[in-house]
Amino acid sequence: MSATALDNGNPAALRPGAFGNAVALSCRECGARQELGPYYACAECFGPLEVAYDFGAVSRDAIEAGPKSIWRYRSLLPVPADVERFPNTEPGFTRLLRADNLARELGLDTLWIKDDSGNPTHSFKDRVVAVALAAARELGLKVLACPSTGNLANAVAAAAARAGIKSVVFIPHDLERPKVLTTAVYGGTLLAVKGNYDDVNRLASEIAGEEEGWAFVNVNVRPYYAEGSKTLGFEIAEQLGWRLPQQVVVPVASGAQLVKVDKGFRELAELGLVESSPYRIFGAQATGCSPVAEAFREGHDVVRPVRPDTVAKSLAIGNPADGPYVLDVCRRTGGAVEDVSDEEIRDGITLLAQTEGIFAETAGGVTVATLKKLLETGQLDPAAETVIIQSGDGLKTLDAIADRVGPAATIEPTYAAFTEAYSSA
Ligand SMILES: Cc1ncc(COP(=O)(O)O)c(C=O)c1O
Ligand SMILES: [Zn+2]
């Protein structure tokens, strides 16, 4: 095995079926295959690895008979058939809501919101962590770790607590306070690092190469971890009645989520679980951290790293690992990558809250505001059925809207005071 691969597991000791229908890791750059194990870089070219499968037959009936969590798709994930036997946070199967008020406001015919704030720690990150935890267990890794922009920190700390293993979580020192507290509450070790996410990520990669037996979910078990986001695509299709939408808008930080929604759609079509139909995927970024949107606009294949400065801290990855693959997916499907200002992000949060009763975190504000911009600039077809992914909970980023909303008045507890205040409100 390559010197680039971590040696902190023993693939020879894998139990049969440890990774379900997964058969190998394959390089996303050169296609070279290597055995399943705690590897993330290609032995031939250092390119990133992804999971390759031999699915056999998978039926809608078998999926529908499964649990109301991501494990109903276990035959499409790198997890064992008995994955449910082990403690996990059981994420997934979140609401897909018809959003007629927001659609009307924006001039769209049909809009759906995949509201992933309904996950156990209130973001889509529970999906990827559940798969990473299953992989870590099969690989004999004993510590669950990550560098995080906030939501992943919550998900890792909670999943490790439930699994009864240690967690070590690294965050930038200037993260929103609610995200710090909603990680620390689960116990485990939380370390705030003096630097931005890209500094934290670099440190994590270094530690991953040094510490034995650690599963850095988004570093050395990243090929497995990332597969968890396919379940967003699977659920959207199943909840639409086993068909694909025509347009999807997805927030982009590392870009893994967007790339895997596309992979999920393609696998469903290849397996005959949905009819193959054209769809366009759009990426959403904050202008203060928009390296992928910039590369898209300029027609570049590579993504030039930036230094993030945006209210959308969960999306503040200046050097996105999956950036080039986001460009591939958006170009191949006829989509686009756009970015929106911090003011537009705040407007997006309040617009969604006031039209649909959904309070999104800043990443959701980015997605809603990008949807609006894509419509205004004619990049998104208002007549085509559209889904947006609302990936996190507004309670974690209260400061973003704290100076915009509040009580209309503070009044004495009398009817007279009420009528006076209400008539002027
Ligand atoms: C709420 C939320 N949405 C979207 C993303 C983007 O995910 P990805 O890094 O897979 O692009 C993140 C990443 O941290 C996030 O926290
Ligand atoms: Zn390779």
CSV table of C-alpha atoms and ligand atoms in Angstrom, one decimal:
chain,number,residue,atom,x,y,z
A,1,MET,CA,0.0,0.0,0.0
A,2,SER,CA,1.1,3.5,-0.7
A,3,ALA,CA,3.2,5.6,1.6
A,4,THR,CA,0.5,8.3,1.2
A,5,ALA,CA,-2.1,6.1,2.8
A,6,LEU,CA,-2.5,6.0,6.5
A,7,ASP,CA,-1.4,2.8,8.1
A,8,ASN,CA,-3.6,3.1,11.2
A,9,GLY,CA,-5.9,0.3,10.3
A,10,ASN,CA,-5.5,-3.2,9.2
A,11,PRO,CA,-7.6,-3.9,6.0
A,12,ALA,CA,-6.7,-7.6,6.2
A,13,ALA,CA,-8.8,-7.8,9.4
A,14,LEU,CA,-11.9,-6.4,7.8
A,15,ARG,CA,-14.9,-8.6,8.4
A,16,PRO,CA,-16.8,-9.9,5.3
A,17,GLY,CA,-19.4,-7.3,4.2
A,18,ALA,CA,-17.8,-4.6,6.3
A,19,PHE,CA,-18.5,-2.1,3.6
A,20,GLY,CA,-21.7,-3.6,2.1
A,21,ASN,CA,-21.8,-3.4,-1.7
A,22,ALA,CA,-18.6,-1.3,-1.9
A,23,VAL,CA,-15.8,-3.2,-3.6
A,24,ALA,CA,-12.9,-0.8,-3.8
A,25,LEU,CA,-11.6,2.7,-3.6
A,26,SER,CA,-11.1,4.3,-6.9
A,27,CYS,CA,-9.2,7.5,-7.9
A,28,ARG,CA,-11.3,10.4,-9.0
A,29,GLU,CA,-8.4,11.6,-11.2
A,30,CYS,CA,-6.8,8.5,-12.8
A,31,GLY,CA,-9.3,5.8,-12.0
A,32,ALA,CA,-6.7,3.5,-10.4
A,33,ARG,CA,-8.3,1.2,-7.8
A,34,GLN,CA,-7.1,0.2,-4.4
A,35,GLU,CA,-8.5,-2.0,-1.7
A,36,LEU,CA,-11.0,-0.7,0.8
A,37,GLY,CA,-9.2,0.6,3.9
A,38,PRO,CA,-8.4,3.8,5.7
A,39,TYR,CA,-7.0,5.5,2.6
A,40,TYR,CA,-8.0,8.7,0.9
A,41,ALA,CA,-5.2,9.5,-1.6
A,42,CYS,CA,-4.4,7.5,-4.7
A,43,ALA,CA,-1.3,5.4,-4.6
A,44,GLU,CA,-0.5,6.3,-8.2
A,45,CYS,CA,-1.2,10.0,-8.5
A,46,PHE,CA,-2.2,11.3,-5.0
A,47,GLY,CA,-5.7,12.1,-6.4
A,48,PRO,CA,-8.7,11.8,-4.0
A,49,LEU,CA,-10.3,8.4,-3.7
A,50,GLU,CA,-14.0,7.6,-3.8
A,51,VAL,CA,-16.0,4.4,-3.1
A,52,ALA,CA,-16.7,2.0,-6.0
A,53,TYR,CA,-19.6,-0.5,-5.8
A,54,ASP,CA,-21.1,-3.6,-7.3
A,55,PHE,CA,-24.7,-2.9,-6.3
A,56,GLY,CA,-26.4,-5.9,-7.9
A,57,ALA,CA,-30.2,-5.6,-7.8
A,58,VAL,CA,-31.7,-2.9,-5.5
A,59,SER,CA,-35.5,-2.4,-5.4
A,60,ARG,CA,-37.7,0.5,-4.3
A,61,ASP,CA,-39.7,-2.0,-2.2
A,62,ALA,CA,-36.6,-3.0,-0.2
A,63,ILE,CA,-35.7,0.6,0.4
A,64,GLU,CA,-39.3,1.6,1.4
A,65,ALA,CA,-39.4,-1.3,3.8
A,66,GLY,CA,-36.3,0.1,5.6
A,67,PRO,CA,-36.1,2.5,8.6
A,68,LYS,CA,-37.0,6.1,8.3
A,69,SER,CA,-33.4,7.2,8.4
A,70,ILE,CA,-30.5,7.1,5.9
A,71,TRP,CA,-30.1,3.4,6.7
A,72,ARG,CA,-33.0,2.7,4.3
A,73,TYR,CA,-30.4,3.3,1.6
A,74,ARG,CA,-27.7,1.1,3.3
A,75,SER,CA,-27.3,-1.1,0.2
A,76,LEU,CA,-26.2,2.1,-1.7
A,77,LEU,CA,-23.7,3.1,1.0
A,78,PRO,CA,-20.3,1.8,2.1
A,79,VAL,CA,-21.8,0.3,5.3
A,80,PRO,CA,-22.5,-3.3,6.5
A,81,ALA,CA,-26.0,-4.8,6.2
A,82,ASP,CA,-26.2,-4.8,10.0
A,83,VAL,CA,-25.2,-1.1,10.4
A,84,GLU,CA,-28.3,-0.4,12.5
A,85,ARG,CA,-27.1,-2.8,15.2
A,86,PHE,CA,-24.6,-0.2,16.3
A,87,PRO,CA,-25.4,3.1,18.1
A,88,ASN,CA,-25.6,6.0,15.8
A,89,THR,CA,-27.6,9.2,15.6
A,90,GLU,CA,-29.9,7.8,12.9
A,91,PRO,CA,-30.1,10.9,10.7
A,92,GLY,CA,-32.0,11.5,7.6
A,93,PHE,CA,-35.5,11.3,6.1
A,94,THR,CA,-36.0,14.9,6.8
A,95,ARG,CA,-38.9,16.9,5.5
A,96,LEU,CA,-39.3,17.8,1.8
A,97,LEU,CA,-41.7,20.7,1.9
A,98,ARG,CA,-43.7,22.3,-0.9
A,99,ALA,CA,-42.8,26.1,-0.7
A,100,ASP,CA,-45.7,27.8,-2.5
A,101,ASN,CA,-45.4,31.1,-0.7
A,102,LEU,CA,-41.7,31.5,-1.4
A,103,ALA,CA,-42.2,30.3,-5.0
A,104,ARG,CA,-44.9,32.9,-5.5
A,105,GLU,CA,-42.7,35.6,-4.0
A,106,LEU,CA,-39.9,34.7,-6.3
A,107,GLY,CA,-41.9,34.0,-9.4
A,108,LEU,CA,-41.3,30.2,-9.6
A,109,ASP,CA,-43.9,27.6,-10.5
A,110,THR,CA,-42.9,24.7,-8.3
A,111,LEU,CA,-40.4,24.9,-5.4
A,112,TRP,CA,-39.5,22.3,-2.7
A,113,ILE,CA,-37.4,22.8,0.3
A,114,LYS,CA,-35.3,19.9,1.6
A,115,ASP,CA,-35.2,21.0,5.2
A,116,ASP,CA,-32.1,19.2,6.7
A,117,SER,CA,-32.2,21.2,9.9
A,118,GLY,CA,-34.4,18.4,11.1
A,119,ASN,CA,-31.4,16.1,11.6
A,120,PRO,CA,-30.3,15.1,15.1
A,121,THR,CA,-27.8,18.0,15.5
A,122,HIS,CA,-29.7,20.2,13.1
A,123,SER,CA,-27.6,20.1,9.9
A,124,PHE,CA,-27.0,17.7,7.0
A,125,LYS,CA,-23.6,16.8,8.6
A,126,ASP,CA,-25.2,14.1,10.7
A,127,ARG,CA,-25.6,12.1,7.4
A,128,VAL,CA,-21.9,12.1,6.5
A,129,VAL,CA,-20.8,11.5,10.1
A,130,ALA,CA,-23.1,8.5,10.5
A,131,VAL,CA,-21.4,6.9,7.5
A,132,ALA,CA,-17.9,7.9,8.7
A,133,LEU,CA,-18.6,6.4,12.1
A,134,ALA,CA,-19.7,3.1,10.6
A,135,ALA,CA,-16.5,3.1,8.5
A,136,ALA,CA,-14.3,4.0,11.5
A,137,ARG,CA,-15.9,1.1,13.5
A,138,GLU,CA,-15.2,-1.4,10.7
A,139,LEU,CA,-11.6,-0.1,10.3
A,140,GLY,CA,-11.0,-0.4,14.0
A,141,LEU,CA,-10.4,3.3,14.5
A,142,LYS,CA,-11.2,4.4,18.0
A,143,VAL,CA,-11.2,8.2,18.0
A,144,LEU,CA,-13.7,10.3,15.9
A,145,ALA,CA,-12.1,13.6,14.9
A,146,CYS,CA,-12.6,16.5,12.5
A,147,PRO,CA,-11.6,20.0,11.5
A,148,SER,CA,-14.9,21.9,11.2
A,149,THR,CA,-16.6,25.1,10.3
A,150,GLY,CA,-19.2,24.4,13.0
A,151,ASN,CA,-21.9,21.9,12.0
A,152,LEU,CA,-19.6,19.0,11.5
A,153,ALA,CA,-18.2,19.7,15.0
A,154,ASN,CA,-21.7,19.3,16.4
A,155,ALA,CA,-22.3,16.1,14.5
A,156,VAL,CA,-19.0,14.4,15.3
A,157,ALA,CA,-19.2,15.2,19.0
A,158,ALA,CA,-22.8,13.9,19.3
A,159,ALA,CA,-22.2,10.8,17.2
A,160,ALA,CA,-19.1,9.9,19.3
A,161,ALA,CA,-21.0,10.4,22.5
A,162,ARG,CA,-23.8,8.1,21.3
A,163,ALA,CA,-21.3,5.5,20.1
A,164,GLY,CA,-19.4,5.7,23.4
A,165,ILE,CA,-16.1,6.6,21.8
A,166,LYS,CA,-13.8,9.6,22.1
A,167,SER,CA,-14.1,12.7,19.9
A,168,VAL,CA,-11.5,15.4,19.2
A,169,VAL,CA,-12.9,18.3,17.3
A,170,PHE,CA,-10.9,21.3,15.9
A,171,ILE,CA,-12.6,24.6,15.1
A,172,PRO,CA,-11.5,28.1,14.1
A,173,HIS,CA,-11.3,30.2,17.2
A,174,ASP,CA,-13.8,32.8,16.0
A,175,LEU,CA,-16.8,30.5,15.4
A,176,GLU,CA,-20.3,31.5,16.4
A,177,ARG,CA,-20.8,30.9,20.1
A,178,PRO,CA,-23.9,28.7,19.7
A,179,LYS,CA,-21.9,26.3,17.5
A,180,VAL,CA,-19.1,26.1,20.1
A,181,LEU,CA,-21.6,25.4,22.9
A,182,THR,CA,-23.6,22.9,20.9
A,183,THR,CA,-20.4,20.9,20.3
A,184,ALA,CA,-18.9,21.2,23.8
A,185,VAL,CA,-22.1,20.0,25.5
A,186,TYR,CA,-21.6,16.5,24.1
A,187,GLY,CA,-18.2,16.1,25.9
A,188,GLY,CA,-15.2,15.0,24.0
A,189,THR,CA,-12.3,17.3,23.4
A,190,LEU,CA,-13.0,20.6,21.6
A,191,LEU,CA,-10.0,22.6,20.5
A,192,ALA,CA,-10.2,26.2,19.1
A,193,VAL,CA,-7.4,26.9,16.8
A,194,LYS,CA,-6.0,30.4,16.1
A,195,GLY,CA,-6.6,30.5,12.4
A,196,ASN,CA,-9.3,30.1,9.8
A,197,TYR,CA,-10.8,26.8,8.6
A,198,ASP,CA,-8.1,26.2,6.1
A,199,ASP,CA,-5.4,26.5,8.8
A,200,VAL,CA,-7.5,24.1,11.0
A,201,ASN,CA,-7.8,21.7,8.1
A,202,ARG,CA,-4.1,21.7,7.5
A,203,LEU,CA,-3.4,21.0,11.1
A,204,ALA,CA,-5.9,18.2,11.1
A,205,SER,CA,-4.2,16.6,8.1
A,206,GLU,CA,-0.9,16.7,9.9
A,207,ILE,CA,-2.3,15.2,13.0
A,208,ALA,CA,-4.1,12.5,11.0
A,209,GLY,CA,-0.7,11.4,9.7
A,210,GLU,CA,0.8,11.2,13.2
A,211,GLU,CA,-1.9,9.7,15.4
A,212,GLU,CA,-2.7,6.0,15.2
A,213,GLY,CA,-6.3,4.9,15.3
A,214,TRP,CA,-7.9,8.2,14.6
A,215,ALA,CA,-10.8,8.6,12.1
A,216,PHE,CA,-10.7,12.2,10.9
A,217,VAL,CA,-14.1,11.9,9.3
A,218,ASN,CA,-13.4,14.4,6.5
A,219,VAL,CA,-9.7,13.6,6.1
A,220,ASN,CA,-8.6,10.0,6.3
A,221,VAL,CA,-12.1,8.4,6.1
A,222,ARG,CA,-13.3,11.1,3.6
A,223,PRO,CA,-14.2,8.6,0.8
A,224,TYR,CA,-16.8,6.9,3.1
A,225,TYR,CA,-17.9,10.1,4.9
A,226,ALA,CA,-18.7,11.9,1.6
A,227,GLU,CA,-21.0,9.1,0.4
A,228,GLY,CA,-23.4,10.1,3.2
A,229,SER,CA,-24.5,13.2,1.2
A,230,LYS,CA,-25.8,10.9,-1.5
A,231,THR,CA,-28.7,10.2,0.8
A,232,LEU,CA,-29.9,13.8,0.2
A,233,GLY,CA,-30.3,13.0,-3.4
A,234,PHE,CA,-31.9,9.6,-2.7
A,235,GLU,CA,-34.5,11.2,-0.3
A,236,ILE,CA,-35.4,14.0,-2.6
A,237,ALA,CA,-36.1,11.5,-5.4
A,238,GLU,CA,-38.0,9.1,-3.2
A,239,GLN,CA,-40.0,11.9,-1.6
A,240,LEU,CA,-40.9,13.3,-5.0
A,241,GLY,CA,-42.4,9.8,-5.8
A,242,TRP,CA,-39.3,8.3,-7.2
A,243,ARG,CA,-38.4,10.9,-9.8
A,244,LEU,CA,-35.7,13.5,-10.2
A,245,PRO,CA,-36.3,17.2,-10.0
A,246,GLN,CA,-35.4,19.5,-12.9
A,247,GLN,CA,-33.2,22.0,-10.9
A,248,VAL,CA,-31.5,21.8,-7.5
A,249,VAL,CA,-29.7,24.6,-5.6
A,250,VAL,CA,-27.0,23.4,-3.1
A,251,PRO,CA,-24.8,25.4,-0.8
A,252,VAL,CA,-21.1,24.9,-1.4
A,253,ALA,CA,-18.2,24.9,1.1
A,254,SER,CA,-15.9,22.0,0.4
A,255,GLY,CA,-18.3,21.1,-2.4
A,256,ALA,CA,-18.7,17.5,-1.3
A,257,GLN,CA,-22.4,17.8,-0.7
A,258,LEU,CA,-23.2,19.1,-4.2
A,259,VAL,CA,-21.0,16.5,-5.9
A,260,LYS,CA,-22.7,13.7,-4.0
A,261,VAL,CA,-26.2,14.8,-4.6
A,262,ASP,CA,-25.4,14.4,-8.3
A,263,LYS,CA,-23.8,11.0,-7.7
A,264,GLY,CA,-26.9,10.0,-5.8
A,265,PHE,CA,-29.2,11.0,-8.7
A,266,ARG,CA,-27.0,9.2,-11.2
A,267,GLU,CA,-26.9,6.0,-9.2
A,268,LEU,CA,-30.7,5.9,-8.9
A,269,ALA,CA,-31.0,6.3,-12.6
A,270,GLU,CA,-28.4,3.7,-13.3
A,271,LEU,CA,-30.1,1.2,-11.0
A,272,GLY,CA,-33.5,1.9,-12.7
A,273,LEU,CA,-34.9,3.2,-9.4
A,274,VAL,CA,-35.9,6.5,-11.1
A,275,GLU,CA,-36.4,7.2,-14.8
A,276,SER,CA,-33.3,9.0,-16.2
A,277,SER,CA,-34.3,12.6,-16.8
A,278,PRO,CA,-32.3,15.8,-17.2
A,279,TYR,CA,-31.6,17.9,-14.2
A,280,ARG,CA,-29.4,21.0,-13.5
A,281,ILE,CA,-27.4,21.5,-10.4
A,282,PHE,CA,-26.6,25.0,-9.1
A,283,GLY,CA,-24.0,25.8,-6.4
A,284,ALA,CA,-24.5,28.6,-3.8
A,285,GLN,CA,-21.7,30.5,-2.2
A,286,ALA,CA,-21.2,33.7,-0.1
A,287,THR,CA,-19.4,36.4,-2.0
A,288,GLY,CA,-16.9,36.7,1.0
A,289,CYS,CA,-15.9,33.1,0.2
A,290,SER,CA,-16.7,32.3,-3.4
A,291,PRO,CA,-13.7,30.7,-5.0
A,292,VAL,CA,-15.9,28.1,-6.9
A,293,ALA,CA,-18.3,30.7,-8.2
A,294,GLU,CA,-15.4,32.8,-9.4
A,295,ALA,CA,-13.8,29.9,-11.2
A,296,PHE,CA,-17.2,29.1,-12.7
A,297,ARG,CA,-17.7,32.6,-14.0
A,298,GLU,CA,-14.2,32.8,-15.4
A,299,GLY,CA,-14.3,29.4,-17.1
A,300,HIS,CA,-11.4,28.0,-15.1
A,301,ASP,CA,-11.0,24.3,-14.2
A,302,VAL,CA,-9.0,25.0,-11.1
A,303,VAL,CA,-10.2,26.9,-8.1
A,304,ARG,CA,-7.9,29.6,-6.8
A,305,PRO,CA,-8.0,29.6,-2.9
A,306,VAL,CA,-9.2,32.7,-1.1
A,307,ARG,CA,-9.2,34.1,2.4
A,308,PRO,CA,-12.8,33.9,3.7
A,309,ASP,CA,-14.6,36.9,5.1
A,310,THR,CA,-18.3,36.3,5.4
A,311,VAL,CA,-21.2,36.0,7.9
A,312,ALA,CA,-21.7,32.5,6.5
A,313,LYS,CA,-19.0,30.9,8.6
A,314,SER,CA,-20.2,27.3,7.9
A,315,LEU,CA,-19.4,27.9,4.2
A,316,ALA,CA,-16.1,29.6,4.9
A,317,ILE,CA,-13.7,27.2,3.2
A,318,GLY,CA,-11.2,29.2,1.1
A,319,ASN,CA,-9.6,26.1,-0.5
A,320,PRO,CA,-12.4,23.7,-1.2
A,321,ALA,CA,-11.3,20.1,-1.7
A,322,ASP,CA,-14.2,19.3,-4.1
A,323,GLY,CA,-14.2,22.7,-5.9
A,324,PRO,CA,-13.1,21.3,-9.3
A,325,TYR,CA,-15.7,18.5,-9.1
A,326,VAL,CA,-18.4,21.1,-8.4
A,327,LEU,CA,-17.4,22.9,-11.5
A,328,ASP,CA,-17.6,19.6,-13.5
A,329,VAL,CA,-21.1,18.8,-12.1
A,330,CYS,CA,-22.5,22.2,-12.7
A,331,ARG,CA,-21.1,22.5,-16.2
A,332,ARG,CA,-22.1,19.0,-17.2
A,333,THR,CA,-25.7,19.4,-16.0
A,334,GLY,CA,-26.1,22.9,-17.4
A,335,GLY,CA,-26.2,24.6,-14.0
A,336,ALA,CA,-24.1,27.4,-12.5
A,337,VAL,CA,-22.3,28.5,-9.4
A,338,GLU,CA,-23.3,31.9,-8.0
A,339,ASP,CA,-22.6,34.0,-4.9
A,340,VAL,CA,-24.4,36.5,-2.8
A,341,SER,CA,-23.4,39.3,-0.3
A,342,ASP,CA,-23.8,39.1,3.4
A,343,GLU,CA,-26.8,41.5,3.2
A,344,GLU,CA,-28.5,39.2,0.6
A,345,ILE,CA,-27.8,36.3,3.0
A,346,ARG,CA,-29.6,38.0,5.8
A,347,ASP,CA,-32.4,38.9,3.5
A,348,GLY,CA,-32.5,35.2,2.4
A,349,ILE,CA,-32.9,34.1,6.1
A,350,THR,CA,-35.8,36.5,6.8
A,351,LEU,CA,-37.5,35.8,3.5
A,352,LEU,CA,-37.5,32.1,4.1
A,353,ALA,CA,-38.6,32.5,7.7
A,354,GLN,CA,-41.4,34.9,6.8
A,355,THR,CA,-42.7,33.0,3.8
A,356,GLU,CA,-42.4,29.4,4.9
A,357,GLY,CA,-41.9,29.4,8.7
A,358,ILE,CA,-38.4,27.9,8.3
A,359,PHE,CA,-35.5,29.5,10.3
A,360,ALA,CA,-32.3,28.7,8.4
A,361,GLU,CA,-28.8,29.3,9.4
A,362,THR,CA,-26.6,31.5,7.3
A,363,ALA,CA,-25.9,28.6,4.8
A,364,GLY,CA,-29.7,28.4,4.2
A,365,GLY,CA,-29.7,32.2,3.7
A,366,VAL,CA,-27.0,31.8,1.1
A,367,THR,CA,-29.1,29.1,-0.7
A,368,VAL,CA,-32.3,31.1,-0.8
A,369,ALA,CA,-30.5,34.3,-1.8
A,370,THR,CA,-28.7,32.4,-4.6
A,371,LEU,CA,-32.0,31.0,-5.8
A,372,LYS,CA,-33.4,34.5,-6.0
A,373,LYS,CA,-30.3,35.8,-7.9
A,374,LEU,CA,-30.3,32.8,-10.3
A,375,LEU,CA,-33.9,33.6,-11.2
A,376,GLU,CA,-33.3,37.3,-11.5
A,377,THR,CA,-30.3,36.8,-13.8
A,378,GLY,CA,-32.2,34.3,-15.9
A,379,GLN,CA,-29.9,31.4,-15.1
A,380,LEU,CA,-32.6,29.3,-13.5
A,381,ASP,CA,-35.8,28.4,-15.3
A,382,PRO,CA,-38.9,29.6,-13.3
A,383,ALA,CA,-41.1,27.0,-15.0
A,384,ALA,CA,-38.9,24.0,-14.0
A,385,GLU,CA,-39.5,22.1,-10.8
A,386,THR,CA,-36.9,23.2,-8.3
A,387,VAL,CA,-35.5,21.9,-5.0
A,388,ILE,CA,-33.3,23.9,-2.6
A,389,ILE,CA,-31.3,22.3,0.1
A,390,GLN,CA,-31.7,24.0,3.5
A,391,SER,CA,-28.9,22.5,5.3
A,392,GLY,CA,-28.8,24.0,8.8
A,393,ASP,CA,-30.7,25.6,11.7
A,394,GLY,CA,-31.0,29.3,12.4
A,395,LEU,CA,-30.7,28.9,16.1
A,396,LYS,CA,-27.0,28.3,15.6
A,397,THR,CA,-26.4,31.6,13.9
A,398,LEU,CA,-28.7,34.0,15.8
A,399,ASP,CA,-26.3,36.9,15.6
A,400,ALA,CA,-26.8,37.1,11.8
A,401,ILE,CA,-30.3,38.5,12.3
A,402,ALA,CA,-30.1,39.8,15.8
A,403,ASP,CA,-30.1,43.5,14.8
A,404,ARG,CA,-32.9,43.0,12.3
A,405,VAL,CA,-35.7,41.4,14.2
A,406,GLY,CA,-37.1,41.7,17.7
A,407,PRO,CA,-40.2,42.7,19.7
A,408,ALA,CA,-42.3,45.5,18.2
A,409,ALA,CA,-42.5,47.1,21.6
A,410,THR,CA,-42.1,46.5,25.3
A,411,ILE,CA,-45.3,47.3,27.1
A,412,GLU,CA,-47.0,47.5,30.4
A,413,PRO,CA,-49.3,44.5,31.1
A,414,THR,CA,-52.5,46.5,30.4
A,415,TYR,CA,-55.1,46.4,27.6
A,416,ALA,CA,-54.6,50.1,27.0
A,417,ALA,CA,-50.9,49.7,26.5
A,418,PHE,CA,-51.5,46.8,24.1
A,419,THR,CA,-54.0,48.7,21.9
A,420,GLU,CA,-51.6,51.7,21.7
A,421,ALA,CA,-48.6,49.5,20.8
A,422,TYR,CA,-50.6,47.3,18.4
A,423,SER,CA,-52.1,50.2,16.5
A,424,SER,CA,-48.7,51.7,15.8
A,425,ALA,CA,-46.9,48.4,15.1
B,1,LIG,C1,-25.0,24.1,7.0
B,1,LIG,C2,-24.0,23.7,6.0
B,1,LIG,N1,-24.4,23.7,4.7
B,1,LIG,C3,-23.6,23.3,3.7
B,1,LIG,C4,-22.3,23.0,3.9
B,1,LIG,C5,-21.4,22.7,2.8
B,1,LIG,O1,-21.0,21.4,2.7
B,1,LIG,P1,-19.8,20.9,1.8
B,1,LIG,O2,-18.5,21.2,2.6
B,1,LIG,O3,-20.0,19.5,1.6
B,1,LIG,O4,-19.8,21.7,0.5
B,1,LIG,C6,-21.8,23.1,5.3
B,1,LIG,C7,-20.4,22.7,5.5
B,1,LIG,O5,-19.9,22.8,6.6
B,1,LIG,C8,-22.7,23.4,6.3
B,1,LIG,O6,-22.3,23.4,7.6
B,2,ZN,ZN,-4.9,8.4,-9.2
